Every structure is written in C-alpha cells, then in structure tokens.
Coordinates of C-alpha atoms in Angstrom, one line a residue:
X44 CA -29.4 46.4 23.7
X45 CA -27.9 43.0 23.5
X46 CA -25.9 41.5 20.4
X47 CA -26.0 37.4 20.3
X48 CA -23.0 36.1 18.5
X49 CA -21.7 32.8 17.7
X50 CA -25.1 31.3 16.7
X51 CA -25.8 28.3 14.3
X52 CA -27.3 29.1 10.7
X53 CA -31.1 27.9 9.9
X54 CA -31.4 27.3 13.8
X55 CA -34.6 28.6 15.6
X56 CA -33.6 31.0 18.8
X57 CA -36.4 32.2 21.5
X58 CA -35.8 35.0 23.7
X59 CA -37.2 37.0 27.0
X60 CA -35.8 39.9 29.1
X61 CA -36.7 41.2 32.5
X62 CA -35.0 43.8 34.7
X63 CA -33.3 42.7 37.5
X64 CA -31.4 45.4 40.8
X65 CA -30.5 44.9 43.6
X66 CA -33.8 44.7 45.2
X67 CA -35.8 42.8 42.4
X68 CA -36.6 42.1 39.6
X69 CA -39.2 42.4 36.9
X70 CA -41.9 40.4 35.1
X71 CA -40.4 39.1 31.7
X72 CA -41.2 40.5 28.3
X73 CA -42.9 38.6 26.7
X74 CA -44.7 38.0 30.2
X75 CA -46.6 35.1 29.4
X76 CA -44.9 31.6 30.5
X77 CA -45.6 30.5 26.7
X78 CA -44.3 33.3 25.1
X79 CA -40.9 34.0 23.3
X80 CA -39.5 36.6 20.7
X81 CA -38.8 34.0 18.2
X82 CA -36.1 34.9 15.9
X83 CA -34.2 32.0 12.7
X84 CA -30.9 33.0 11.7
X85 CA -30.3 33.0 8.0
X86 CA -29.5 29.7 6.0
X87 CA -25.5 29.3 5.6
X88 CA -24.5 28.3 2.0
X89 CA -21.0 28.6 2.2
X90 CA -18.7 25.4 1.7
X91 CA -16.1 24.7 4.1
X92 CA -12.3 24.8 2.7
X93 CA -11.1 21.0 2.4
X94 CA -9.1 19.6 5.1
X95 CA -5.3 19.0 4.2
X96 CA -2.4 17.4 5.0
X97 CA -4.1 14.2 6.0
X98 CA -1.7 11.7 7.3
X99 CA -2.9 8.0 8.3
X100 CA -0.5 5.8 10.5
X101 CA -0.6 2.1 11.6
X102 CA -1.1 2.5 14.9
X103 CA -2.1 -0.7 16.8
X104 CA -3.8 -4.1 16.2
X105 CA -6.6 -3.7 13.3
X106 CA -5.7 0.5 14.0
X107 CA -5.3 3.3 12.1
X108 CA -5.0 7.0 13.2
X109 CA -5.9 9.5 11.1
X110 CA -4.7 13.0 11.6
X111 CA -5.2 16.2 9.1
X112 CA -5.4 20.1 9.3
X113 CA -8.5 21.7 9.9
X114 CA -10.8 22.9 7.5
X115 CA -11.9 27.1 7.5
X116 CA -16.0 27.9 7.1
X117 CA -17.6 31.5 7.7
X118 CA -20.2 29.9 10.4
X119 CA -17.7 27.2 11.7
X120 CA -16.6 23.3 11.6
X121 CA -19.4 20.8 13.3
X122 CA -17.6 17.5 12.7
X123 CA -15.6 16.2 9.9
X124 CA -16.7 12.6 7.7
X125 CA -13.7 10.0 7.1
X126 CA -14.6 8.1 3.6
X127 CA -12.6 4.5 3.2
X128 CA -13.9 1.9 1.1
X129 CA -17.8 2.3 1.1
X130 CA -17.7 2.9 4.9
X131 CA -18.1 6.2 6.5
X132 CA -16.9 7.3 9.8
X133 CA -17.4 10.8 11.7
X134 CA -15.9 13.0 14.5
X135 CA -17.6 13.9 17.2
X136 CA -16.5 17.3 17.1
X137 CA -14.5 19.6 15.3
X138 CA -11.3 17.7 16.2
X139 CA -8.7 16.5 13.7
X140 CA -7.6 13.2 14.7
X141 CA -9.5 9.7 14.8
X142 CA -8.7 6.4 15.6
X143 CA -10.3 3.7 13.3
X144 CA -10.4 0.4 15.4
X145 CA -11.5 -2.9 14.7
X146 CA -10.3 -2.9 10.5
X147 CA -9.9 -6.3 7.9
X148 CA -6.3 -7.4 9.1
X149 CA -3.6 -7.2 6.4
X150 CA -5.4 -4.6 4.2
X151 CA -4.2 -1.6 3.0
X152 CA -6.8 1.7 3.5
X153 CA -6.9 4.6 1.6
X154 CA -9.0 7.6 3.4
X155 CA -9.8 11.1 2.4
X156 CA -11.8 13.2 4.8
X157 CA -14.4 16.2 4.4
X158 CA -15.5 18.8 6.9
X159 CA -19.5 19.4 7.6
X160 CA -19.7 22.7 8.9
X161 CA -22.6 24.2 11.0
X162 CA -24.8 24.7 8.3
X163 CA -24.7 21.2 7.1
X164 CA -22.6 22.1 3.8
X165 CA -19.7 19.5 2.9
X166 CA -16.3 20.2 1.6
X167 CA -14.4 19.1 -1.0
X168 CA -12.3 15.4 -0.3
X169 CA -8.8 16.4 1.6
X170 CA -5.8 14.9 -0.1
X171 CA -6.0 10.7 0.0
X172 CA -3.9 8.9 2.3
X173 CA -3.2 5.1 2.9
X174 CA -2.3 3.0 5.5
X175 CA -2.3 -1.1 6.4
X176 CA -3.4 -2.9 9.1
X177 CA -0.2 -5.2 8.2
X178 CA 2.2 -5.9 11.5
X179 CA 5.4 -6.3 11.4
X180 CA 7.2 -6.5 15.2
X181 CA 5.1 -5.8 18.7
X182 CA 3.4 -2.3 20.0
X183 CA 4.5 -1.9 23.4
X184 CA 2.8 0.2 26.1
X185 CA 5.4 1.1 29.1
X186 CA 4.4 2.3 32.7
X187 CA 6.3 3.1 36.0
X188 CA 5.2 1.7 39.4
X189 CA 6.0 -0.9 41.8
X190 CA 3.8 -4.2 42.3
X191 CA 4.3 -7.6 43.2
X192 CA 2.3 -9.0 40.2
X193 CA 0.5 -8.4 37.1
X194 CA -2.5 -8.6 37.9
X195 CA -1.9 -5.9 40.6
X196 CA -1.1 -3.4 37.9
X197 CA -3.7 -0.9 36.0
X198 CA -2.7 -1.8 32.5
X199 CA -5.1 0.8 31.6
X200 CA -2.8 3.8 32.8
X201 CA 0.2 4.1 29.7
X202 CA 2.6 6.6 30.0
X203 CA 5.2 5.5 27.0
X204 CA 4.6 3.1 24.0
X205 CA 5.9 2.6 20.5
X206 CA 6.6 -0.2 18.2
X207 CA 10.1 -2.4 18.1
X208 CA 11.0 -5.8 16.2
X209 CA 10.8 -8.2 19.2
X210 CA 10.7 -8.4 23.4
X211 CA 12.8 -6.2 24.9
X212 CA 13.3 -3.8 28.2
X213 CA 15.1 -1.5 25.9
X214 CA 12.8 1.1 26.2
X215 CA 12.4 1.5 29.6
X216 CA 12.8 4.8 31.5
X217 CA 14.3 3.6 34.9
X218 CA 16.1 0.6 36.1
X219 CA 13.4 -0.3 38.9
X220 CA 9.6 -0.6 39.2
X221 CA 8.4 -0.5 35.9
X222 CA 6.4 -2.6 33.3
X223 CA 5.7 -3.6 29.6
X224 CA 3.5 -5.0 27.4
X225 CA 3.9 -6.3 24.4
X226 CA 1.1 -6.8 21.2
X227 CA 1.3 -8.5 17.9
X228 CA 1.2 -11.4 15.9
X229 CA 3.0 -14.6 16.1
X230 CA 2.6 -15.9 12.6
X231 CA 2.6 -19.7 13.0
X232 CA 3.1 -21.6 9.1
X233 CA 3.3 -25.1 10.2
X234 CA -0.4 -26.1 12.6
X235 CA 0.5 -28.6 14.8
X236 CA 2.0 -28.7 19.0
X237 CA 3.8 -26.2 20.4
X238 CA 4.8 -24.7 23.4
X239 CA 6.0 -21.8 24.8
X240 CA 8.2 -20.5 28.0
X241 CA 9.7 -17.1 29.2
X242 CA 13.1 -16.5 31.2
X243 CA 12.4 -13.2 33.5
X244 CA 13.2 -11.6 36.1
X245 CA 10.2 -10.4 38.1
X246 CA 6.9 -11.5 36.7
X247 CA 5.7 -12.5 32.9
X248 CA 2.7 -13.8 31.0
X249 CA 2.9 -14.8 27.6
X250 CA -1.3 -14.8 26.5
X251 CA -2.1 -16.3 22.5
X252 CA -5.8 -15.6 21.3
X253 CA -6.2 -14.3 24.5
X254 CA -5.6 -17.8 26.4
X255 CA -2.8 -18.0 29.1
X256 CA -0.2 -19.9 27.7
X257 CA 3.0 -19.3 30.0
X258 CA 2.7 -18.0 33.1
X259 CA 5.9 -17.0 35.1
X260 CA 4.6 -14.1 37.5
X261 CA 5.3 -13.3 41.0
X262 CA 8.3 -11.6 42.4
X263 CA 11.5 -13.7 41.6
X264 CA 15.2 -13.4 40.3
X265 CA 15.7 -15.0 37.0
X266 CA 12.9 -17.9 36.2
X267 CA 11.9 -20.5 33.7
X268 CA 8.6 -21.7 33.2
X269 CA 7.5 -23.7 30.0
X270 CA 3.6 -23.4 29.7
X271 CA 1.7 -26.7 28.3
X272 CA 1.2 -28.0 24.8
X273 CA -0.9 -26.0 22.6
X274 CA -2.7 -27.2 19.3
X275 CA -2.2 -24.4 17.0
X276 CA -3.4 -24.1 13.3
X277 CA -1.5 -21.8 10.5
X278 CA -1.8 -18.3 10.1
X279 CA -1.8 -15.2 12.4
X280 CA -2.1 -15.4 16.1
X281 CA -2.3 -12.7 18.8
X282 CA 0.4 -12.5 21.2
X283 CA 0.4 -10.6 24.1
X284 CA 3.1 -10.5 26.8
X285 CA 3.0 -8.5 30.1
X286 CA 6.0 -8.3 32.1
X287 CA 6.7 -6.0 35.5
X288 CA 10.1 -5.4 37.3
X289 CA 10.7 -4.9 40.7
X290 CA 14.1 -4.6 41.8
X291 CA 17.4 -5.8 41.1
X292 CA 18.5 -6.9 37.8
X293 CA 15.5 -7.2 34.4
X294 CA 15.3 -9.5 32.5
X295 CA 13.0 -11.2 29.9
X296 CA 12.8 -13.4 27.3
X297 CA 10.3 -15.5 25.0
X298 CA 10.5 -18.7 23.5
X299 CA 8.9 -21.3 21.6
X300 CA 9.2 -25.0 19.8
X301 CA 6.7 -26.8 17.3
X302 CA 6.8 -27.2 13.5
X303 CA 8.4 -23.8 13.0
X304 CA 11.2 -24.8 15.3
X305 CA 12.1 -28.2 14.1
X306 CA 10.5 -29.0 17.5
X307 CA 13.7 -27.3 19.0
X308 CA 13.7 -24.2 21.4
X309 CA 14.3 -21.1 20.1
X310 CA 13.7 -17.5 21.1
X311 CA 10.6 -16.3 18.8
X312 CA 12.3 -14.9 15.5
X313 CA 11.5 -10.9 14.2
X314 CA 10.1 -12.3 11.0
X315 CA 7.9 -15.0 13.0
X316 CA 6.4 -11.9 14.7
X317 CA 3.7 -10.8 11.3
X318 CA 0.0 -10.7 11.4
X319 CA 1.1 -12.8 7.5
X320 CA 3.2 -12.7 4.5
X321 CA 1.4 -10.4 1.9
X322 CA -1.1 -7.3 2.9
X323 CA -4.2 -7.9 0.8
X324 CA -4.7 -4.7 -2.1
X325 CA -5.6 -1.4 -1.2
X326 CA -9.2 -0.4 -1.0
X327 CA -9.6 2.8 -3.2
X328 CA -11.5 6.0 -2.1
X329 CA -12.2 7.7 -5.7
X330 CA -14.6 9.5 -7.0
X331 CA -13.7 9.1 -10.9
X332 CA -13.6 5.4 -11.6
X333 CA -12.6 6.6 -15.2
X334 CA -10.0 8.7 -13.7
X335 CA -8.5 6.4 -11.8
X336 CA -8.2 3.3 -14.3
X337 CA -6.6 6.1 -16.4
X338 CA -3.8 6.9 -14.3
X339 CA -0.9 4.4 -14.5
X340 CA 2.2 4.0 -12.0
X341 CA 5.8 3.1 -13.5
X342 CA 8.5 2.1 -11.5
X343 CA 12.0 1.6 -12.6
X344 CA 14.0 -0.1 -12.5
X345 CA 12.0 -2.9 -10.2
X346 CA 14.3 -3.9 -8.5
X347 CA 15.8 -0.9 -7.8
X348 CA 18.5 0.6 -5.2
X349 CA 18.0 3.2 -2.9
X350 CA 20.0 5.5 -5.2
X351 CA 17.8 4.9 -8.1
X352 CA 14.3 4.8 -7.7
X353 CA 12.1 6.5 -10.6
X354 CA 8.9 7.0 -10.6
X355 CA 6.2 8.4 -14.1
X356 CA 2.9 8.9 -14.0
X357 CA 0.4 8.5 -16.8
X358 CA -2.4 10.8 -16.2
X359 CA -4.7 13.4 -17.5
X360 CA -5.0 14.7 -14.1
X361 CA -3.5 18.3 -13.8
X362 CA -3.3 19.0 -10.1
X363 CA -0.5 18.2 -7.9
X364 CA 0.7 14.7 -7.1
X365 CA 1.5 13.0 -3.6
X366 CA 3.8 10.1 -3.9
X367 CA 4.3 8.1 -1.0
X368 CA 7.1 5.5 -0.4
X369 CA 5.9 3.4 2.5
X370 CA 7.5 -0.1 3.6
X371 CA 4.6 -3.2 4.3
X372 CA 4.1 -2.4 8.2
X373 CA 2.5 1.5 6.2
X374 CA 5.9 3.1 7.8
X375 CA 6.6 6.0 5.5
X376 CA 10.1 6.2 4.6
X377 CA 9.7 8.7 1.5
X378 CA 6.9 11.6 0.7
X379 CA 6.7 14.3 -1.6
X380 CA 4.6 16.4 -3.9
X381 CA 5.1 17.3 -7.5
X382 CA 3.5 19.1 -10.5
X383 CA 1.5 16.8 -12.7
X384 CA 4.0 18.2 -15.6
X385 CA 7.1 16.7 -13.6
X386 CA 4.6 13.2 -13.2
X387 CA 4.5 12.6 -16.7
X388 CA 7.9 13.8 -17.5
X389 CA 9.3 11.0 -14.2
X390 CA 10.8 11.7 -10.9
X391 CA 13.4 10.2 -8.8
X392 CA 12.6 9.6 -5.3
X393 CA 15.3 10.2 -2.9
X394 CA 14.9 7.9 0.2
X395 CA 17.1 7.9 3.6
X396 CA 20.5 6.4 3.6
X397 CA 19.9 3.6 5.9
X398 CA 16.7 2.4 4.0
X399 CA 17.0 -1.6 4.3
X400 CA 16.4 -4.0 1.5
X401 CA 13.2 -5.3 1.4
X402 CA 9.0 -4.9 -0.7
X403 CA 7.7 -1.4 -0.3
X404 CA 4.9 0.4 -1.6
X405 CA 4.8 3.5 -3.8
X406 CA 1.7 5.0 -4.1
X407 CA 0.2 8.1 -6.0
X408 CA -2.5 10.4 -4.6
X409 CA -4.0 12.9 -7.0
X410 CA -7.4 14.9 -6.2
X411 CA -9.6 11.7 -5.5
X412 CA -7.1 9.5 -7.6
X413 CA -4.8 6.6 -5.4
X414 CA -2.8 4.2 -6.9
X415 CA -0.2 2.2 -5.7
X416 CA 2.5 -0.7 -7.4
X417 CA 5.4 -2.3 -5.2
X418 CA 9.3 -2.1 -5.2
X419 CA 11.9 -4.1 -4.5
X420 CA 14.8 -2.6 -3.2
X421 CA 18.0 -3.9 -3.2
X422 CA 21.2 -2.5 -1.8

C-alpha cells in the first residue's frame, strides 16, 4: 500500500509499480510502456483566508516593497496577486514579499494583495496600504573590501544600505577598505550651466542621468576635481556617487554652482536632493467607487501640532479602520487601528516626540476603502 500526500486539486496523476530486491526487479503494472493507473484528485472550492498586515515601504528609485502575512487554504498558497491602480502584479511563489520596480516617479500607490491557492480560488483583498515613489535624501548601499579604484569594485555585492539626508561616511562599519554609494535625485529649479566637483579622500565619481560628470578616482589623500560644464534643464535628475577608501584618513564631499547657487559653490543642500516638490495624488485600489466617495477624512486643526492632531471619519463602513500618518518620502511616523464607532465619533493621533515640522499625509484604509488628506504640522 502506498498513500500520496501533498497533491494539487483538479490535477491529473498517472501511476505504475514494480517489485524490486536485491537481485531484480519486476515488470511494471500496468506493463505496457503506454499504460498508467490514471487517478484526478477532487476539485478544491475552498477560498484562501486574506493576507494581512500588508505593509508597503519606499524602498529605492521608482521602488516599492511590499511585505504582508501569509494567507491559510486547506490545499495550500500557489502565489499571491498585488492589485495597484489597474495594474496587477504576482509572486512567483508562495512568498510574502515583492519588490515593485520601475513605478511613475512622485506618485503615491495604494496596494492590497490576494492569495490564489492551489486550486485556483482567490481570497478576499488584504488590508490597503500606500506608499510614494517621492525621494527625499540618497539610498546608500555600503561594502567592505580593499581596491585601488571603482571600477575595480563589484558594486553588485551590498552588505549594508539605508537611506540618509545627504553624502556622508557616517555609516560606515570600519575605518579602512570600504565603499559607498549614493542614489537620488538632485532637483535642479533653475535649467541653465552648472558644474560639479568632489573633495575625497581615496576615489569618487559623481554620475547625473547616468553621464560622468566629476571624476576624482584613483588612490589619493584629499583631492579636488571640478568636472566640466553641464547644460541642465529643470526638474529631477539622477545622481549617483560612488566613493571607495583605502587607508588613512576618509573623506568626501559634493558640490555644485549654476542658477541654484547664484553661480557660487556650495556643497549640494538636503532640500536640493528631491526627485520634486509635490508627490502627484494617490492611485486608489477600491472596489466600491460608491463607498469610497462616501467616506470623508477631517483633520483638525490643519495646521496642527504634534500634541493635537484629530482625525473623524464619515463613513457607512462598519469594519475597522487603519489610519496611517506618513511624512512625503511614505516614512510612517504614526499607525493605528480603530473601531468604525470611534471613526465617526474622532480620534487623536499620538505621534513621536521628535516628529519635525513639515506636510504629511494621513490616510484611512477601510475593507477596500483608501483615502488620504494632508497636514501641516507645526511645533
């Protein structure tokens, strides 16, 4: 007797069996080369749970992460379907995590996901969660090694990286035999000539729409080298800076001149260093238009303080509300989940201490409902 587990519903299965010892073996049963005992397992119509606890982060140029927990089925998960917009994206397996690459710059995204499990049955939508493509500061990716140049080093191997306001070696796990490299946007208001140089100490490369613009590598104590003239128009451009240290002391940094500037030299500003000025709207996932016209965000007072921040909700809806608080880089800073009753009645959002002044977004997700208004906040 033989039991075969772990098999997928509505699938077709063909079978043989022959005796083997340790001399030989038998003919098969069924014995001819054609033959099989053909068996279908029975069709599987039970949904999968939802997935929850979906979480979508800013992660890197035109990238967004998604992560969620996994759905349950009876028969298993085959791969889960990401719904943004009127695009649809899948896993390739049963994972829990994607990265979206490649999104409209300066959009906010709002995703819910649904798990497909063997049978082919779909879930319900997992909770709805937001995120913009908006950049505010650099991603950095950090390695440790020692070469002589950049162009020596495998940038594909990362073994740190994270997100700060400008160029810096803070980061940096060792004093020796390292690099960086930096990626953003250098938002540029004002087309017209500019020109750009790095201080550093060993090599650097400062690349804008990928085009070499400063190039200071090579092992060397502390160098300057201005790179040409560049014709640049307004808005967004990508900046990309690698940098590698040796030994001795480290030391980078990045400037520029042109219209910005007042033509003067000055090391590139945190608030130059945008992919723009204002994300465009959020694109809605719902599946109630109706619904969601219905349901109606107050914030107040607008401006508010960190101390006084209330939210009310006008909706019919009578399941559980997420409200996010998330500044315009899609950095959460507040999140928490109340009872439609408390929604309607108003809530007040308590946010960290140290929260800066500045425009964030509030947002509500409810079943396949999200809407979002923006705060000032003023401390």
């Amino acid at each position: 007797t033989f039991t075969d587990t772990g098999l997928e519903p509505s699938a077709i299965y063909n079978y043989k069996i022959r005796g083997v010892n340790n001399t030989g073996r038998s003919e098969y049963t069924p014995l001819a080369a054609n033959q099989y005992l053909v068996l279908t397992t029975t069709t599987d119509s039970v949904v999968p749970t939802a997935p929850t606890n979906l979480v979508a982060t800013n992660t890197a140029i035109k990238t967004i992460t998604l992560t969620w927990q996994p759905a349950t089925d009876n028969t298993g998960i085959r791969r889960y379907q990401i719904y943004y917009g009127s695009q649809v994206s899948m896993t390739t397996s049963n994972q829990t995590t994607i990265k979206l690459t490649g999104l409209d710059l300066n959009t906010t995204y709002a995703f819910t996901v649904k798990a497909e499990d063997l049978g082919g049955n779909l879930s319900s939508a997992s909770n709805s969660a937001s995120a913009s493509t908006f950049v505010n500061g650099l991603y950095y990716e950090h390695s440790t090694g020692a070469w002589s140049s950049l162009d020596a080093i495998d940038w594909s191997i990362v073994e740190y990286s994270g997100r700060v306001s400008n160029f810096t070696l803070a980061p940096r796990t060792q004093e020796d035999y390292f690099n960086f490299k930096f990626e953003g946007y250098l938002n540029i208001t004002t087309g017209g000539s500019y020109q750009f140089r790095t201080a550093s100490d060993d090599g650097s490369r400062v690349e804008l729409d990928n085009v070499v613009v400063v190039n200071n590598d090579g092992v060397h104590e502390s160098k300057t080298v201005t790179g040409p003239a560049q014709t640049l128009t307004a808005g967004p451009k990508v900046i990309v800076v690698r940098y590698f240290e040796f030994t001795a002391s480290q030391t980078l940094s990045v400037k520029y001149k042109g219209p910005d500037t007042g033509n003067l030299w000055i090391a590139i500003p945190d608030s130059a260093l945008q992919s723009g000025r204002t994300p465009i709207p959020t694109v809605v996932t719902s599946t109630n238009n109706a619904m969601a016209e219905a349901a109606e965000i107050n914030v107040y007072p607008n401006p508010s303080s960190r101390d006084d921040i209330n939210v009310k909700i006008n909706t019919s809806e009578e399941s559980q509300g997420y409200i996010t608080l998330t500044d315009l880089t899609g950095r959460p800073v507040y999140e928490g989940r109340f009872e439609a009753a408390q929604l309607r009645e108003g809530v007040k959002i308590a946010v960290e201490r140290n929260l800066k002044e500045g425009i964030y977004i509030i947002r509500l997700h409810q079943n396949n409902i999200s809407q979002q208004r923006r705060i000032a906040i003023q401390n």
